CSV table of C-alpha atoms in Angstrom, one decimal:
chain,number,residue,atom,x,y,z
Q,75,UNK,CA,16.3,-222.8,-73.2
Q,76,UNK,CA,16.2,-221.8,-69.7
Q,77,UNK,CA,14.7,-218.0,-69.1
Q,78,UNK,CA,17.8,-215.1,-68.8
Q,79,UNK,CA,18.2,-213.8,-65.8
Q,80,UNK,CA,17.2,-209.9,-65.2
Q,81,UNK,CA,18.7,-209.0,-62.0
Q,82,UNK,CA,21.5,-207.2,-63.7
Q,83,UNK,CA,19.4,-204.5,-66.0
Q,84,UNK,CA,16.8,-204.3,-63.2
Q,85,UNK,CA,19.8,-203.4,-60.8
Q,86,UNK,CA,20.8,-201.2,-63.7
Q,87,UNK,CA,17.6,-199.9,-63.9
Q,88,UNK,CA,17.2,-198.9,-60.3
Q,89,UNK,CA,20.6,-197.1,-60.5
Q,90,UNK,CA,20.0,-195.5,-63.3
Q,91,UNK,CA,16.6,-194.1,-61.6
Q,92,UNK,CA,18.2,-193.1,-58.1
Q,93,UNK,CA,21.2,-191.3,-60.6
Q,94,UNK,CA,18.9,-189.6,-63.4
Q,95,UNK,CA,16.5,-188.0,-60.7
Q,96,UNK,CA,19.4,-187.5,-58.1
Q,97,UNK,CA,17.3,-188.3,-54.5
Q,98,UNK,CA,15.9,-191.4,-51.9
Q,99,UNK,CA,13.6,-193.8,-53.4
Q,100,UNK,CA,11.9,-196.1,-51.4
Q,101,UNK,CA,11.3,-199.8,-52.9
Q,102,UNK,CA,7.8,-199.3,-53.8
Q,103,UNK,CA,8.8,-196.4,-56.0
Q,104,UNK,CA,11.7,-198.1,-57.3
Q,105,UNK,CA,9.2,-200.8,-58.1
Q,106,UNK,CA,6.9,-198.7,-60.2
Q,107,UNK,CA,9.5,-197.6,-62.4
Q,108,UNK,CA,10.5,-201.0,-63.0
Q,109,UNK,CA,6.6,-202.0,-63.0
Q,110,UNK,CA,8.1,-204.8,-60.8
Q,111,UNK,CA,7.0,-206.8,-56.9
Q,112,UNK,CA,8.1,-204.2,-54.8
Q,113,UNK,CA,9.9,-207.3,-52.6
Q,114,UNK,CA,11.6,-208.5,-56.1
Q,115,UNK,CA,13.5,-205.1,-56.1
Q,116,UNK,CA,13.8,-205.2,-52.6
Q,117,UNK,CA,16.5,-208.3,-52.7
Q,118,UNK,CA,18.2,-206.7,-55.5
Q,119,UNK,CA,18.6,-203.6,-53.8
Q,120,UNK,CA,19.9,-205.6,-50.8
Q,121,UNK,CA,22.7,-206.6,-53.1
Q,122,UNK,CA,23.7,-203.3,-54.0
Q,123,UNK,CA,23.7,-202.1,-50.4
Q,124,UNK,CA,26.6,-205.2,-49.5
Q,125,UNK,CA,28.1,-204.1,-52.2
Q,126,UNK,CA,28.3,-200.6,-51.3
Q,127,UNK,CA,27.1,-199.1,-54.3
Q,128,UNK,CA,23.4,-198.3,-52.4
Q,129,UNK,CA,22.8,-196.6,-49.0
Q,130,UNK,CA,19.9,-197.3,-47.6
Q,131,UNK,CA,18.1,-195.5,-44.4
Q,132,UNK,CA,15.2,-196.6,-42.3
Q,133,UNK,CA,12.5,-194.3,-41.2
Q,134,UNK,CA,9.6,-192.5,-42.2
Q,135,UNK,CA,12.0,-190.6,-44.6
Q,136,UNK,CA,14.3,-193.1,-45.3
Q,137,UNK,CA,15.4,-195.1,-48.9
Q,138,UNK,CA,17.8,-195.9,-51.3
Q,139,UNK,CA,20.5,-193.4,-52.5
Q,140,UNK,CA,23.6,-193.9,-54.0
Q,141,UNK,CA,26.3,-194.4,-51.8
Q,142,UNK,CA,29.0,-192.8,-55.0
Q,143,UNK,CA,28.7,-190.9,-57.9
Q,144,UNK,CA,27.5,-192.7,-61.0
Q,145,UNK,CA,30.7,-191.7,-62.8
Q,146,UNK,CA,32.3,-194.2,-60.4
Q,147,UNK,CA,29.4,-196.9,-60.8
Q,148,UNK,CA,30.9,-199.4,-63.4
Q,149,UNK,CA,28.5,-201.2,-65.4
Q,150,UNK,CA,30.5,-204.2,-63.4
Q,151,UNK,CA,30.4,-203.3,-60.4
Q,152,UNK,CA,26.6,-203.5,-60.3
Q,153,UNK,CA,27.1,-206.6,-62.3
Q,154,UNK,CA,29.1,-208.1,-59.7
Q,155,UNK,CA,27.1,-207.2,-56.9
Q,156,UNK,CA,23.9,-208.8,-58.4
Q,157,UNK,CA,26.5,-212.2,-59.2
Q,158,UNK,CA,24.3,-213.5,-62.3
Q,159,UNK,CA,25.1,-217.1,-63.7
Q,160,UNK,CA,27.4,-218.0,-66.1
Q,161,UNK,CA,26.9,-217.3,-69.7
Q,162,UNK,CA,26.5,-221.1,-70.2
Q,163,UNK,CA,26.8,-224.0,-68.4
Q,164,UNK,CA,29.7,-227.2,-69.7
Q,165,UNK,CA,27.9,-230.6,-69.7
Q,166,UNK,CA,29.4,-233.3,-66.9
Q,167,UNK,CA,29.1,-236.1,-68.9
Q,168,UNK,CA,31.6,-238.7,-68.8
Q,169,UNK,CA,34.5,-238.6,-71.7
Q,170,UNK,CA,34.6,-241.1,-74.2
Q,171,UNK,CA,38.3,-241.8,-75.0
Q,172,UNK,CA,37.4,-242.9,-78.8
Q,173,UNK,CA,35.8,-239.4,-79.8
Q,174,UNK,CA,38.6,-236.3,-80.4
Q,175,UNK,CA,35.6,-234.3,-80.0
Q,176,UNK,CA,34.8,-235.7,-76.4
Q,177,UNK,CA,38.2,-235.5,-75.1
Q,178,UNK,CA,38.6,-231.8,-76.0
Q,179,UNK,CA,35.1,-230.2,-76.4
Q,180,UNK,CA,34.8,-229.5,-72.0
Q,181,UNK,CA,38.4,-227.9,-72.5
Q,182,UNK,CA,37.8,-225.9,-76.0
Q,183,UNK,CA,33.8,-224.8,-74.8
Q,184,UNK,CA,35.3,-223.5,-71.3
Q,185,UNK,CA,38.3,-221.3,-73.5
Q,186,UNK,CA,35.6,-220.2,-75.1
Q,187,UNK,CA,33.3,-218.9,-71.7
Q,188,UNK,CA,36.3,-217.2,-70.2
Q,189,UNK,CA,37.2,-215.4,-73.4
Q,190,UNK,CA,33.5,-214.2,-73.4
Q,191,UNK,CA,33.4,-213.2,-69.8
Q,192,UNK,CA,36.3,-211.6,-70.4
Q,193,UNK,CA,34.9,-209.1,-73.3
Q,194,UNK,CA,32.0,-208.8,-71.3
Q,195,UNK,CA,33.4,-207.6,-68.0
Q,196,UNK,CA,36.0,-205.2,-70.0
Q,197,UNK,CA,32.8,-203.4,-72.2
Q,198,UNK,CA,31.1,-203.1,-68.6
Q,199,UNK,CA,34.5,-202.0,-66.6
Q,200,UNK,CA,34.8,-199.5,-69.2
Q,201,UNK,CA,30.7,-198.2,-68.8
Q,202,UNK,CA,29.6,-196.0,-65.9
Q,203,UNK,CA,25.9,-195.2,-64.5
Q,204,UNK,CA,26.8,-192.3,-65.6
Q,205,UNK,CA,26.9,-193.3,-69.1
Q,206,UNK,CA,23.9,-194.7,-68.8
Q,207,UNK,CA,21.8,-191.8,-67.3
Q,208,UNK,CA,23.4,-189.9,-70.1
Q,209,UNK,CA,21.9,-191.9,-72.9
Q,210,UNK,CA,18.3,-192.3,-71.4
Q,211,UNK,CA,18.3,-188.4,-71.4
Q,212,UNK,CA,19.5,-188.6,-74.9
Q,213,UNK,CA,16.7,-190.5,-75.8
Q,214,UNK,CA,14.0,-188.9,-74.2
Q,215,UNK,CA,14.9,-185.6,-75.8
């Protein structure tokens, strides 16, 4: 099975730093909080910045910072911005007309992804960075 891809919680992650200690964060100390390549999180934070949910300043003082509150960061927005795969991929090969299960499984098996995209997106519409922040604190309590 092909590895998952982690630019979503490591975008979450970064957020959910910049958020819980409220300031600008360069890469490299976004990277140690992840424990991460400094030029990994670099082109994730690059996402968030296009997708306005970052702003980022050059300079001898300059970072990351959130460019909104993280009541009115969605769990998809970031998801969005960081665009990860599909949940799973239908095959292309050719139908045989003899099987039922050929002729209907692409059809059935793509119902099936956009129903669970769809509960996905609406658990992470409905969860801000907020949300987030709030249960790391809980948990470090």
């Amino acid at each position: 099975m092909p590895g998952a891809n982690t630019q979503f919680s490591i975008a979450v992650h970064v957020l959910a730093a910049i958020a819980h200690h409220e300031g600008t964060f360069t890469s490299e100390q976004l990277a140690g909080s992840v424990n991460a390549n400094p030029i990994f999180i670099k082109r994730i934070l690059v996402k968030l910045s296009k997708a306005k949910l970052v702003n980022s300043t050059v300079g001898k003082s300059g970072g990351y910072a959130l460019a909104r509150s993280p009541e009115s960061i969605s769990l998809l927005d970031i998801y969005s911005a960081v665009i990860p795969p599909e949940p799973f991929a239908i095959h292309t090969y050719p139908e045989n007309g003899d099987c039922v299960v050929s002729r209907n499984i692409k059809q059935v098996m793509s119902d099936l992804r956009a129903e669970a995209t769809e509960v996905l997106e609406g658990e992470l519409r409905r969860t801000s960075l907020a949300d987030v922040v709030l249960r790391i604190r809980a948990r470090s309590v």
